[in-house]
Amino acid sequence: MEKIRLATRESALALWQTEHVAALLREAHPGLQVELVPMTTRGDQVLDQPLAEIGGKGLFLKELEVAMLEDRADAAVHSLKDVPMDLEAGFALAAVLERADPFDAFVSNTYAGFEELPFGARVGTSSQRRQALLRAHRPDLVIGDLRGNVNTRLAKLDAGDFDAIVLACAGLERLGMGARIRERLHAPRFIPAAAQGAVAVEVRAGDAATAALFAPLHHADTAACTKAERTMTRLLGGSCRVPIAAYATLKGDKLSLEGLVGDAKTGKTVRGYASGPASEPDKLGEQVADMLVARGADALLP
Ligand SMILES: NCc1[nH]cc(CCC(=O)O)c1CC(=O)O
């Protein structure tokens, strides 16, 4: 193969991630021509309705998948967090890259950390998971919706709409705005979304030649961790509608998974934790999902 075309969304974050994959590909395969095919998705266009009601995470992939089917692109680069737990039939993940910081960031122009927020402070985030975690720790906070890309969200904070906002550390750092992070909200206090911080490459299922090009970019440890997180989330019926958090770590051969199901309105949360061999991420995901249900998570699920 002499040339490969990478479909990408047009947001600054998506373009950064795809350029990053392109650079790694060129490094792994000197002489390979790598081209970007930027496009807008419905998920990017519809900003006024909750994602879950207009079709969920798949809306960020659809146009990119159509481009692959129509042979206008060979692969698509995504934040793995935005990839539906059940990939569309006819597609496969060719690689999961090494994860960046998986945690959420506390960003504020006034307060140095989450603990410093005064009673009734206004915090912006549209993520059901972040809302549930914020309410679980601080029922007094006034939480407001905050959608749009990373720059839009920061602009709303700077305009004074909120005392603080919460967004992914990885997104801020990739856009060169890591300096805006006042505090990293680590697990287990704040558990991130499944696969937060990881970038993945999607290809047509059965396109072995294209998939093989991405093999050098694959990071087995990140793949094992995100597999456990995504399996747990999938078994609980994960979508944007339900606050589900999952965070796995790997130490030697031991994979550990922390899971949480919450309610964005009440801040009620149920937690689960288990560990097992790195070779069985699906089993671990299933175990923690079962544990969460046994502890009452189904009362919070739709
Ligand atoms: N929901 C949008 C989205 N998808 C991936 C990231 C950040 C990068 C990542 O998690 O890899 C973000 C922004 C955010 O959640 O603040």
PDB file of C-alpha atoms and ligand atoms in Angstrom:
ATOM      1  CA  MET A   1       0.000   0.000   0.000  1.00  0.00           C
ATOM      2  CA  GLU A   2       1.399   3.407  -0.973  1.00  0.00           C
ATOM      3  CA  LYS A   3      -1.256   5.745   0.282  1.00  0.00           C
ATOM      4  CA  ILE A   4      -3.753   5.717   3.122  1.00  0.00           C
ATOM      5  CA  ARG A   5      -6.645   8.125   3.711  1.00  0.00           C
ATOM      6  CA  LEU A   6      -7.717   8.812   7.292  1.00  0.00           C
ATOM      7  CA  ALA A   7     -11.255  10.032   7.859  1.00  0.00           C
ATOM      8  CA  THR A   8     -11.596  12.456  10.753  1.00  0.00           C
ATOM      9  CA  ARG A   9     -14.079  14.847  12.296  1.00  0.00           C
ATOM     10  CA  GLU A  10     -13.190  18.496  11.814  1.00  0.00           C
ATOM     11  CA  SER A  11     -12.985  19.564  15.447  1.00  0.00           C
ATOM     12  CA  ALA A  12      -9.574  20.756  16.611  1.00  0.00           C
ATOM     13  CA  LEU A  13      -9.332  17.759  18.947  1.00  0.00           C
ATOM     14  CA  ALA A  14     -10.221  15.215  16.256  1.00  0.00           C
ATOM     15  CA  LEU A  15      -7.763  16.812  13.821  1.00  0.00           C
ATOM     16  CA  TRP A  16      -4.995  16.706  16.440  1.00  0.00           C
ATOM     17  CA  GLN A  17      -5.656  13.033  17.114  1.00  0.00           C
ATOM     18  CA  THR A  18      -5.701  12.148  13.440  1.00  0.00           C
ATOM     19  CA  GLU A  19      -2.497  14.123  12.767  1.00  0.00           C
ATOM     20  CA  HIS A  20      -0.967  12.217  15.662  1.00  0.00           C
ATOM     21  CA  VAL A  21      -1.953   8.873  14.110  1.00  0.00           C
ATOM     22  CA  ALA A  22      -0.678  10.098  10.723  1.00  0.00           C
ATOM     23  CA  ALA A  23       2.710  11.007  12.217  1.00  0.00           C
ATOM     24  CA  LEU A  24       3.030   7.618  13.929  1.00  0.00           C
ATOM     25  CA  LEU A  25       2.063   5.845  10.686  1.00  0.00           C
ATOM     26  CA  ARG A  26       4.669   7.749   8.657  1.00  0.00           C
ATOM     27  CA  GLU A  27       7.267   6.907  11.282  1.00  0.00           C
ATOM     28  CA  ALA A  28       6.346   3.202  11.224  1.00  0.00           C
ATOM     29  CA  HIS A  29       6.150   3.052   7.415  1.00  0.00           C
ATOM     30  CA  PRO A  30       8.629   5.425   5.760  1.00  0.00           C
ATOM     31  CA  GLY A  31       7.430   6.236   2.256  1.00  0.00           C
ATOM     32  CA  LEU A  32       3.756   5.698   3.051  1.00  0.00           C
ATOM     33  CA  GLN A  33       1.616   8.658   1.987  1.00  0.00           C
ATOM     34  CA  VAL A  34      -0.892   9.564   4.669  1.00  0.00           C
ATOM     35  CA  GLU A  35      -3.779  11.901   3.840  1.00  0.00           C
ATOM     36  CA  LEU A  36      -6.481  13.349   6.077  1.00  0.00           C
ATOM     37  CA  VAL A  37     -10.125  13.377   4.956  1.00  0.00           C
ATOM     38  CA  PRO A  38     -11.881  15.816   7.332  1.00  0.00           C
ATOM     39  CA  MET A  39     -15.677  15.789   7.581  1.00  0.00           C
ATOM     40  CA  THR A  40     -18.534  17.079   9.726  1.00  0.00           C
ATOM     41  CA  THR A  41     -20.830  14.605  11.447  1.00  0.00           C
ATOM     42  CA  ARG A  42     -24.411  15.034  12.634  1.00  0.00           C
ATOM     43  CA  GLY A  43     -23.095  14.761  16.169  1.00  0.00           C
ATOM     44  CA  ASP A  44     -21.082  17.942  15.553  1.00  0.00           C
ATOM     45  CA  GLN A  45     -23.972  19.797  13.934  1.00  0.00           C
ATOM     46  CA  VAL A  46     -26.804  19.192  16.369  1.00  0.00           C
ATOM     47  CA  LEU A  47     -25.819  21.108  19.473  1.00  0.00           C
ATOM     48  CA  ASP A  48     -29.219  21.988  20.890  1.00  0.00           C
ATOM     49  CA  GLN A  49     -30.613  18.511  21.597  1.00  0.00           C
ATOM     50  CA  PRO A  50     -29.329  15.869  24.006  1.00  0.00           C
ATOM     51  CA  LEU A  51     -27.186  13.422  22.042  1.00  0.00           C
ATOM     52  CA  ALA A  52     -28.933  10.423  23.537  1.00  0.00           C
ATOM     53  CA  GLU A  53     -32.240  11.566  22.023  1.00  0.00           C
ATOM     54  CA  ILE A  54     -30.996  12.071  18.492  1.00  0.00           C
ATOM     55  CA  GLY A  55     -29.112   8.805  18.092  1.00  0.00           C
ATOM     56  CA  GLY A  56     -26.274   8.603  20.602  1.00  0.00           C
ATOM     57  CA  LYS A  57     -22.555   8.261  20.110  1.00  0.00           C
ATOM     58  CA  GLY A  58     -22.899   6.600  16.702  1.00  0.00           C
ATOM     59  CA  LEU A  59     -23.694  10.033  15.274  1.00  0.00           C
ATOM     60  CA  PHE A  60     -20.036  10.952  15.539  1.00  0.00           C
ATOM     61  CA  LEU A  61     -19.014   7.936  13.427  1.00  0.00           C
ATOM     62  CA  LYS A  62     -21.671   7.539  10.756  1.00  0.00           C
ATOM     63  CA  GLU A  63     -20.311   9.904   8.082  1.00  0.00           C
ATOM     64  CA  LEU A  64     -16.805   8.533   8.583  1.00  0.00           C
ATOM     65  CA  GLU A  65     -18.064   4.971   8.150  1.00  0.00           C
ATOM     66  CA  VAL A  66     -19.978   5.913   5.009  1.00  0.00           C
ATOM     67  CA  ALA A  67     -16.749   7.430   3.629  1.00  0.00           C
ATOM     68  CA  MET A  68     -14.987   4.106   4.220  1.00  0.00           C
ATOM     69  CA  LEU A  69     -17.813   2.145   2.571  1.00  0.00           C
ATOM     70  CA  GLU A  70     -17.739   4.465  -0.453  1.00  0.00           C
ATOM     71  CA  ASP A  71     -13.963   4.177  -0.640  1.00  0.00           C
ATOM     72  CA  ARG A  72     -13.321   7.862   0.062  1.00  0.00           C
ATOM     73  CA  ALA A  73     -11.286   6.838   3.130  1.00  0.00           C
ATOM     74  CA  ASP A  74      -9.476   3.710   4.331  1.00  0.00           C
ATOM     75  CA  ALA A  75      -9.656   4.200   8.087  1.00  0.00           C
ATOM     76  CA  ALA A  76     -11.195   6.521  10.670  1.00  0.00           C
ATOM     77  CA  VAL A  77      -9.613   7.930  13.828  1.00  0.00           C
ATOM     78  CA  HIS A  78     -11.770   8.384  16.945  1.00  0.00           C
ATOM     79  CA  SER A  79     -11.636   9.123  20.644  1.00  0.00           C
ATOM     80  CA  LEU A  80     -12.420   5.597  21.838  1.00  0.00           C
ATOM     81  CA  LYS A  81     -14.729   7.159  24.431  1.00  0.00           C
ATOM     82  CA  ASP A  82     -17.010   8.306  21.591  1.00  0.00           C
ATOM     83  CA  VAL A  83     -17.135   4.905  19.876  1.00  0.00           C
ATOM     84  CA  PRO A  84     -20.380   3.016  20.600  1.00  0.00           C
ATOM     85  CA  MET A  85     -19.925  -0.128  22.706  1.00  0.00           C
ATOM     86  CA  ASP A  86     -21.352  -2.144  19.810  1.00  0.00           C
ATOM     87  CA  LEU A  87     -19.531  -1.134  16.663  1.00  0.00           C
ATOM     88  CA  GLU A  88     -21.607  -0.956  13.463  1.00  0.00           C
ATOM     89  CA  ALA A  89     -21.589  -4.304  11.572  1.00  0.00           C
ATOM     90  CA  GLY A  90     -18.896  -4.375   8.876  1.00  0.00           C
ATOM     91  CA  PHE A  91     -16.362  -2.395  10.893  1.00  0.00           C
ATOM     92  CA  ALA A  92     -13.602  -3.295  13.319  1.00  0.00           C
ATOM     93  CA  LEU A  93     -11.025  -1.562  15.498  1.00  0.00           C
ATOM     94  CA  ALA A  94      -7.558  -2.023  14.004  1.00  0.00           C
ATOM     95  CA  ALA A  95      -5.641  -0.419  16.872  1.00  0.00           C
ATOM     96  CA  VAL A  96      -5.999   1.237  20.261  1.00  0.00           C
ATOM     97  CA  LEU A  97      -3.197   3.708  20.978  1.00  0.00           C
ATOM     98  CA  GLU A  98      -1.490   4.194  24.313  1.00  0.00           C
ATOM     99  CA  ARG A  99      -3.792   6.125  26.602  1.00  0.00           C
ATOM    100  CA  ALA A 100      -3.048   9.697  27.671  1.00  0.00           C
ATOM    101  CA  ASP A 101      -4.273  11.053  31.037  1.00  0.00           C
ATOM    102  CA  PRO A 102      -7.637   9.288  31.533  1.00  0.00           C
ATOM    103  CA  PHE A 103      -8.972  11.657  34.195  1.00  0.00           C
ATOM    104  CA  ASP A 104     -11.313  14.606  34.236  1.00  0.00           C
ATOM    105  CA  ALA A 105      -9.955  18.100  34.758  1.00  0.00           C
ATOM    106  CA  PHE A 106     -11.277  20.750  37.116  1.00  0.00           C
ATOM    107  CA  VAL A 107     -10.946  24.080  35.309  1.00  0.00           C
ATOM    108  CA  SER A 108     -11.700  27.405  36.944  1.00  0.00           C
ATOM    109  CA  ASN A 109     -10.491  30.987  36.778  1.00  0.00           C
ATOM    110  CA  THR A 110     -11.266  31.497  40.467  1.00  0.00           C
ATOM    111  CA  TYR A 111     -10.788  28.292  42.432  1.00  0.00           C
ATOM    112  CA  ALA A 112      -7.621  26.182  42.631  1.00  0.00           C
ATOM    113  CA  GLY A 113      -9.429  22.908  43.183  1.00  0.00           C
ATOM    114  CA  PHE A 114     -12.740  21.119  43.549  1.00  0.00           C
ATOM    115  CA  GLU A 115     -12.622  21.320  47.361  1.00  0.00           C
ATOM    116  CA  GLU A 116     -12.425  25.109  47.210  1.00  0.00           C
ATOM    117  CA  LEU A 117     -15.764  25.597  45.480  1.00  0.00           C
ATOM    118  CA  PRO A 118     -18.058  27.594  47.780  1.00  0.00           C
ATOM    119  CA  PHE A 119     -21.595  26.506  48.661  1.00  0.00           C
ATOM    120  CA  GLY A 120     -23.890  26.696  45.642  1.00  0.00           C
ATOM    121  CA  ALA A 121     -21.106  27.274  43.101  1.00  0.00           C
ATOM    122  CA  ARG A 122     -22.055  26.970  39.424  1.00  0.00           C
ATOM    123  CA  VAL A 123     -20.330  24.130  37.599  1.00  0.00           C
ATOM    124  CA  GLY A 124     -20.722  23.430  33.883  1.00  0.00           C
ATOM    125  CA  THR A 125     -20.832  20.007  32.257  1.00  0.00           C
ATOM    126  CA  SER A 126     -23.318  18.183  30.061  1.00  0.00           C
ATOM    127  CA  SER A 127     -21.903  14.767  30.793  1.00  0.00           C
ATOM    128  CA  GLN A 128     -24.410  12.697  32.789  1.00  0.00           C
ATOM    129  CA  ARG A 129     -21.500  10.889  34.429  1.00  0.00           C
ATOM    130  CA  ARG A 130     -19.762  14.107  35.515  1.00  0.00           C
ATOM    131  CA  GLN A 131     -23.048  15.530  36.795  1.00  0.00           C
ATOM    132  CA  ALA A 132     -23.707  12.400  38.866  1.00  0.00           C
ATOM    133  CA  LEU A 133     -20.205  12.436  40.363  1.00  0.00           C
ATOM    134  CA  LEU A 134     -20.338  16.158  41.114  1.00  0.00           C
ATOM    135  CA  ARG A 135     -23.712  15.792  42.838  1.00  0.00           C
ATOM    136  CA  ALA A 136     -22.578  12.685  44.722  1.00  0.00           C
ATOM    137  CA  HIS A 137     -19.737  14.661  46.311  1.00  0.00           C
ATOM    138  CA  ARG A 138     -21.419  18.062  46.505  1.00  0.00           C
ATOM    139  CA  PRO A 139     -25.238  18.125  46.454  1.00  0.00           C
ATOM    140  CA  ASP A 140     -25.180  21.911  46.874  1.00  0.00           C
ATOM    141  CA  LEU A 141     -23.575  22.653  43.510  1.00  0.00           C
ATOM    142  CA  VAL A 142     -25.663  24.232  40.774  1.00  0.00           C
ATOM    143  CA  ILE A 143     -24.854  22.222  37.683  1.00  0.00           C
ATOM    144  CA  GLY A 144     -25.481  23.702  34.264  1.00  0.00           C
ATOM    145  CA  ASP A 145     -25.425  22.230  30.782  1.00  0.00           C
ATOM    146  CA  LEU A 146     -22.304  22.899  28.778  1.00  0.00           C
ATOM    147  CA  ARG A 147     -22.029  21.378  25.322  1.00  0.00           C
ATOM    148  CA  GLY A 148     -19.815  22.102  22.360  1.00  0.00           C
ATOM    149  CA  ASN A 149     -16.175  21.543  21.609  1.00  0.00           C
ATOM    150  CA  VAL A 150     -13.384  22.186  24.096  1.00  0.00           C
ATOM    151  CA  ASN A 151     -12.818  25.799  22.976  1.00  0.00           C
ATOM    152  CA  THR A 152     -16.511  26.646  23.181  1.00  0.00           C
ATOM    153  CA  ARG A 153     -16.686  25.260  26.706  1.00  0.00           C
ATOM    154  CA  LEU A 154     -13.654  27.242  27.863  1.00  0.00           C
ATOM    155  CA  ALA A 155     -15.110  30.397  26.298  1.00  0.00           C
ATOM    156  CA  LYS A 156     -18.311  29.952  28.347  1.00  0.00           C
ATOM    157  CA  LEU A 157     -16.251  29.589  31.522  1.00  0.00           C
ATOM    158  CA  ASP A 158     -14.236  32.702  30.640  1.00  0.00           C
ATOM    159  CA  ALA A 159     -17.443  34.628  29.919  1.00  0.00           C
ATOM    160  CA  GLY A 160     -18.467  34.042  33.543  1.00  0.00           C
ATOM    161  CA  ASP A 161     -21.283  31.557  32.893  1.00  0.00           C
ATOM    162  CA  PHE A 162     -19.758  29.179  35.477  1.00  0.00           C
ATOM    163  CA  ASP A 163     -17.427  29.160  38.477  1.00  0.00           C
ATOM    164  CA  ALA A 164     -15.807  25.995  37.164  1.00  0.00           C
ATOM    165  CA  ILE A 165     -16.177  23.414  34.417  1.00  0.00           C
ATOM    166  CA  VAL A 166     -15.140  19.781  34.174  1.00  0.00           C
ATOM    167  CA  LEU A 167     -13.740  18.255  30.991  1.00  0.00           C
ATOM    168  CA  ALA A 168     -11.213  15.625  29.971  1.00  0.00           C
ATOM    169  CA  CYS A 169      -7.535  16.272  30.764  1.00  0.00           C
ATOM    170  CA  ALA A 170      -6.548  14.516  27.526  1.00  0.00           C
ATOM    171  CA  GLY A 171      -8.547  16.878  25.337  1.00  0.00           C
ATOM    172  CA  LEU A 172      -7.100  19.975  27.006  1.00  0.00           C
ATOM    173  CA  GLU A 173      -3.554  18.694  26.770  1.00  0.00           C
ATOM    174  CA  ARG A 174      -3.859  17.694  23.128  1.00  0.00           C
ATOM    175  CA  LEU A 175      -5.021  21.204  22.295  1.00  0.00           C
ATOM    176  CA  GLY A 176      -2.099  22.779  24.154  1.00  0.00           C
ATOM    177  CA  MET A 177      -4.302  23.969  27.022  1.00  0.00           C
ATOM    178  CA  GLY A 178      -2.989  21.725  29.766  1.00  0.00           C
ATOM    179  CA  ALA A 179      -2.088  24.874  31.722  1.00  0.00           C
ATOM    180  CA  ARG A 180      -5.812  25.475  32.315  1.00  0.00           C
ATOM    181  CA  ILE A 181      -6.090  22.319  34.409  1.00  0.00           C
ATOM    182  CA  ARG A 182      -6.318  23.395  38.061  1.00  0.00           C
ATOM    183  CA  GLU A 183      -6.820  19.899  39.445  1.00  0.00           C
ATOM    184  CA  ARG A 184      -6.819  16.394  38.007  1.00  0.00           C
ATOM    185  CA  LEU A 185      -9.842  14.572  39.398  1.00  0.00           C
ATOM    186  CA  HIS A 186      -8.332  11.157  40.009  1.00  0.00           C
ATOM    187  CA  ALA A 187     -10.066   7.820  40.559  1.00  0.00           C
ATOM    188  CA  PRO A 188     -11.574   6.544  42.761  1.00  0.00           C
ATOM    189  CA  ARG A 189     -13.110   9.897  43.761  1.00  0.00           C
ATOM    190  CA  PHE A 190     -13.932  10.707  40.131  1.00  0.00           C
ATOM    191  CA  ILE A 191     -14.097   7.722  37.801  1.00  0.00           C
ATOM    192  CA  PRO A 192     -13.701   8.535  34.109  1.00  0.00           C
ATOM    193  CA  ALA A 193     -15.829   7.283  31.222  1.00  0.00           C
ATOM    194  CA  ALA A 194     -14.878   3.990  29.603  1.00  0.00           C
ATOM    195  CA  ALA A 195     -11.801   4.495  27.396  1.00  0.00           C
ATOM    196  CA  GLN A 196     -11.418   8.201  28.193  1.00  0.00           C
ATOM    197  CA  GLY A 197      -8.020   9.401  26.965  1.00  0.00           C
ATOM    198  CA  ALA A 198      -7.570   6.607  24.399  1.00  0.00           C
ATOM    199  CA  VAL A 199      -7.558   7.038  20.614  1.00  0.00           C
ATOM    200  CA  ALA A 200      -8.674   4.187  18.333  1.00  0.00           C
ATOM    201  CA  VAL A 201      -8.521   3.446  14.613  1.00  0.00           C
ATOM    202  CA  GLU A 202     -11.560   1.957  12.846  1.00  0.00           C
ATOM    203  CA  VAL A 203     -11.331   0.072   9.542  1.00  0.00           C
ATOM    204  CA  ARG A 204     -13.663  -1.986   7.343  1.00  0.00           C
ATOM    205  CA  ALA A 205     -13.948  -5.499   8.786  1.00  0.00           C
ATOM    206  CA  GLY A 206     -11.964  -7.853   6.593  1.00  0.00           C
ATOM    207  CA  ASP A 207      -9.624  -5.158   5.265  1.00  0.00           C
ATOM    208  CA  ALA A 208      -6.546  -6.947   6.590  1.00  0.00           C
ATOM    209  CA  ALA A 209      -4.077  -4.921   4.523  1.00  0.00           C
ATOM    210  CA  THR A 210      -5.197  -1.616   6.035  1.00  0.00           C
ATOM    211  CA  ALA A 211      -5.499  -3.067   9.538  1.00  0.00           C
ATOM    212  CA  ALA A 212      -1.925  -4.403   9.350  1.00  0.00           C
ATOM    213  CA  LEU A 213      -0.548  -0.888   8.818  1.00  0.00           C
ATOM    214  CA  PHE A 214      -1.817   0.087  12.280  1.00  0.00           C
ATOM    215  CA  ALA A 215      -0.352  -2.896  14.139  1.00  0.00           C
ATOM    216  CA  PRO A 216       2.761  -0.948  15.237  1.00  0.00           C
ATOM    217  CA  LEU A 217       0.489   1.696  16.834  1.00  0.00           C
ATOM    218  CA  HIS A 218      -1.457  -0.799  18.944  1.00  0.00           C
ATOM    219  CA  HIS A 219      -0.878  -0.648  22.711  1.00  0.00           C
ATOM    220  CA  ALA A 220      -1.801  -3.972  24.300  1.00  0.00           C
ATOM    221  CA  ASP A 221      -2.082  -2.670  27.885  1.00  0.00           C
ATOM    222  CA  THR A 222      -4.427   0.154  26.897  1.00  0.00           C
ATOM    223  CA  ALA A 223      -6.413  -2.307  24.777  1.00  0.00           C
ATOM    224  CA  ALA A 224      -6.854  -4.676  27.757  1.00  0.00           C
ATOM    225  CA  CYS A 225      -7.896  -1.875  30.126  1.00  0.00           C
ATOM    226  CA  THR A 226     -10.329  -0.272  27.705  1.00  0.00           C
ATOM    227  CA  LYS A 227     -11.786  -3.681  26.788  1.00  0.00           C
ATOM    228  CA  ALA A 228     -12.692  -4.336  30.425  1.00  0.00           C
ATOM    229  CA  GLU A 229     -14.158  -0.811  30.741  1.00  0.00           C
ATOM    230  CA  ARG A 230     -16.176  -1.052  27.537  1.00  0.00           C
ATOM    231  CA  THR A 231     -17.478  -4.545  28.278  1.00  0.00           C
ATOM    232  CA  MET A 232     -18.716  -3.448  31.702  1.00  0.00           C
ATOM    233  CA  THR A 233     -20.367  -0.371  30.184  1.00  0.00           C
ATOM    234  CA  ARG A 234     -21.925  -2.356  27.324  1.00  0.00           C
ATOM    235  CA  LEU A 235     -23.437  -4.936  29.703  1.00  0.00           C
ATOM    236  CA  LEU A 236     -25.048  -2.130  31.698  1.00  0.00           C
ATOM    237  CA  GLY A 237     -26.555  -0.709  28.529  1.00  0.00           C
ATOM    238  CA  GLY A 238     -24.199   2.248  28.445  1.00  0.00           C
ATOM    239  CA  SER A 239     -25.146   5.303  26.458  1.00  0.00           C
ATOM    240  CA  CYS A 240     -24.936   9.044  26.947  1.00  0.00           C
ATOM    241  CA  ARG A 241     -28.236   8.781  28.792  1.00  0.00           C
ATOM    242  CA  VAL A 242     -26.937   6.850  31.791  1.00  0.00           C
ATOM    243  CA  PRO A 243     -24.053   7.917  33.981  1.00  0.00           C
ATOM    244  CA  ILE A 244     -21.680   4.963  33.853  1.00  0.00           C
ATOM    245  CA  ALA A 245     -18.022   5.247  34.794  1.00  0.00           C
ATOM    246  CA  ALA A 246     -15.338   2.595  34.339  1.00  0.00           C
ATOM    247  CA  TYR A 247     -11.621   2.746  34.958  1.00  0.00           C
ATOM    248  CA  ALA A 248      -9.186  -0.154  34.656  1.00  0.00           C
ATOM    249  CA  THR A 249      -5.493  -0.308  35.486  1.00  0.00           C
ATOM    250  CA  LEU A 250      -2.910  -2.963  34.809  1.00  0.00           C
ATOM    251  CA  LYS A 251      -0.070  -3.900  37.168  1.00  0.00           C
ATOM    252  CA  GLY A 252       2.024  -6.764  35.871  1.00  0.00           C
ATOM    253  CA  ASP A 253      -0.534  -9.368  34.908  1.00  0.00           C
ATOM    254  CA  LYS A 254      -3.241  -8.024  37.211  1.00  0.00           C
ATOM    255  CA  LEU A 255      -6.083  -6.076  35.683  1.00  0.00           C
ATOM    256  CA  SER A 256      -8.257  -4.091  38.107  1.00  0.00           C
ATOM    257  CA  LEU A 257     -11.558  -2.441  37.283  1.00  0.00           C
ATOM    258  CA  GLU A 258     -13.429   0.222  39.185  1.00  0.00           C
ATOM    259  CA  GLY A 259     -17.031   0.751  38.061  1.00  0.00           C
ATOM    260  CA  LEU A 260     -19.807   3.158  38.960  1.00  0.00           C
ATOM    261  CA  VAL A 261     -23.401   3.734  37.973  1.00  0.00           C
ATOM    262  CA  GLY A 262     -25.018   6.970  39.043  1.00  0.00           C
ATOM    263  CA  ASP A 263     -28.027   9.195  38.763  1.00  0.00           C
ATOM    264  CA  ALA A 264     -27.316  12.662  37.374  1.00  0.00           C
ATOM    265  CA  LYS A 265     -30.353  14.216  39.099  1.00  0.00           C
ATOM    266  CA  THR A 266     -29.941  12.823  42.614  1.00  0.00           C
ATOM    267  CA  GLY A 267     -26.212  12.081  42.770  1.00  0.00           C
ATOM    268  CA  LYS A 268     -26.956   8.583  44.006  1.00  0.00           C
ATOM    269  CA  THR A 269     -24.155   6.217  43.003  1.00  0.00           C
ATOM    270  CA  VAL A 270     -23.358   2.517  43.182  1.00  0.00           C
ATOM    271  CA  ARG A 271     -19.756   1.351  43.041  1.00  0.00           C
ATOM    272  CA  GLY A 272     -18.058  -1.944  42.249  1.00  0.00           C
ATOM    273  CA  TYR A 273     -14.492  -3.188  42.019  1.00  0.00           C
ATOM    274  CA  ALA A 274     -12.761  -6.422  41.048  1.00  0.00           C
ATOM    275  CA  SER A 275      -9.479  -7.651  39.612  1.00  0.00           C
ATOM    276  CA  GLY A 276      -8.338 -10.577  37.507  1.00  0.00           C
ATOM    277  CA  PRO A 277      -5.796 -11.709  34.929  1.00  0.00           C
ATOM    278  CA  ALA A 278      -4.928  -9.292  32.105  1.00  0.00           C
ATOM    279  CA  SER A 279      -5.791 -12.010  29.593  1.00  0.00           C
ATOM    280  CA  GLU A 280      -9.494 -11.899  30.559  1.00  0.00           C
ATOM    281  CA  PRO A 281     -10.702  -8.310  30.301  1.00  0.00           C
ATOM    282  CA  ASP A 282     -14.217  -9.292  29.179  1.00  0.00           C
ATOM    283  CA  LYS A 283     -14.667 -11.558  32.181  1.00  0.00           C
ATOM    284  CA  LEU A 284     -13.585  -8.761  34.515  1.00  0.00           C
ATOM    285  CA  GLY A 285     -15.957  -6.311  32.859  1.00  0.00           C
ATOM    286  CA  GLU A 286     -18.785  -8.811  33.270  1.00  0.00           C
ATOM    287  CA  GLN A 287     -17.906  -9.433  36.919  1.00  0.00           C
ATOM    288  CA  VAL A 288     -18.015  -5.746  37.849  1.00  0.00           C
ATOM    289  CA  ALA A 289     -21.223  -5.227  35.828  1.00  0.00           C
ATOM    290  CA  ASP A 290     -22.863  -8.108  37.757  1.00  0.00           C
ATOM    291  CA  MET A 291     -21.592  -6.686  41.037  1.00  0.00           C
ATOM    292  CA  LEU A 292     -23.078  -3.269  40.233  1.00  0.00           C
ATOM    293  CA  VAL A 293     -26.446  -4.814  39.395  1.00  0.00           C
ATOM    294  CA  ALA A 294     -26.350  -6.893  42.599  1.00  0.00           C
ATOM    295  CA  ARG A 295     -25.771  -3.664  44.510  1.00  0.00           C
ATOM    296  CA  GLY A 296     -28.804  -1.972  43.009  1.00  0.00           C
ATOM    297  CA  ALA A 297     -27.482  -0.341  39.850  1.00  0.00           C
ATOM    298  CA  ASP A 298     -30.495  -1.535  37.874  1.00  0.00           C
ATOM    299  CA  ALA A 299     -32.683   0.831  39.847  1.00  0.00           C
ATOM    300  CA  LEU A 300     -30.647   3.668  38.313  1.00  0.00           C
ATOM    301  CA  LEU A 301     -30.584   2.232  34.790  1.00  0.00           C
ATOM    302  CA  PRO A 302     -33.429   2.896  32.329  1.00  0.00           C
TER     303      PRO A 302
HETATM  304  N1  LIG B   1     -17.191  13.940  24.664  1.00  0.00           N
HETATM  305  C1  LIG B   1     -16.269  14.572  23.786  1.00  0.00           C
HETATM  306  C2  LIG B   1     -14.880  14.089  24.000  1.00  0.00           C
HETATM  307  N2  LIG B   1     -14.464  12.940  23.461  1.00  0.00           N
HETATM  308  C3  LIG B   1     -13.158  12.733  23.849  1.00  0.00           C
HETATM  309  C4  LIG B   1     -12.782  13.808  24.631  1.00  0.00           C
HETATM  310  C5  LIG B   1     -11.477  13.999  25.273  1.00  0.00           C
HETATM  311  C6  LIG B   1     -10.371  13.125  24.788  1.00  0.00           C
HETATM  312  C7  LIG B   1     -10.446  11.713  25.263  1.00  0.00           C
HETATM  313  O1  LIG B   1     -11.174  11.351  26.186  1.00  0.00           O
HETATM  314  O2  LIG B   1      -9.702  10.910  24.665  1.00  0.00           O
HETATM  315  C8  LIG B   1     -13.858  14.681  24.717  1.00  0.00           C
HETATM  316  C9  LIG B   1     -13.903  15.967  25.428  1.00  0.00           C
HETATM  317  C10 LIG B   1     -14.250  15.867  26.881  1.00  0.00           C
HETATM  318  O3  LIG B   1     -14.842  14.870  27.334  1.00  0.00           O
HETATM  319  O4  LIG B   1     -13.951  16.817  27.620  1.00  0.00           O
END
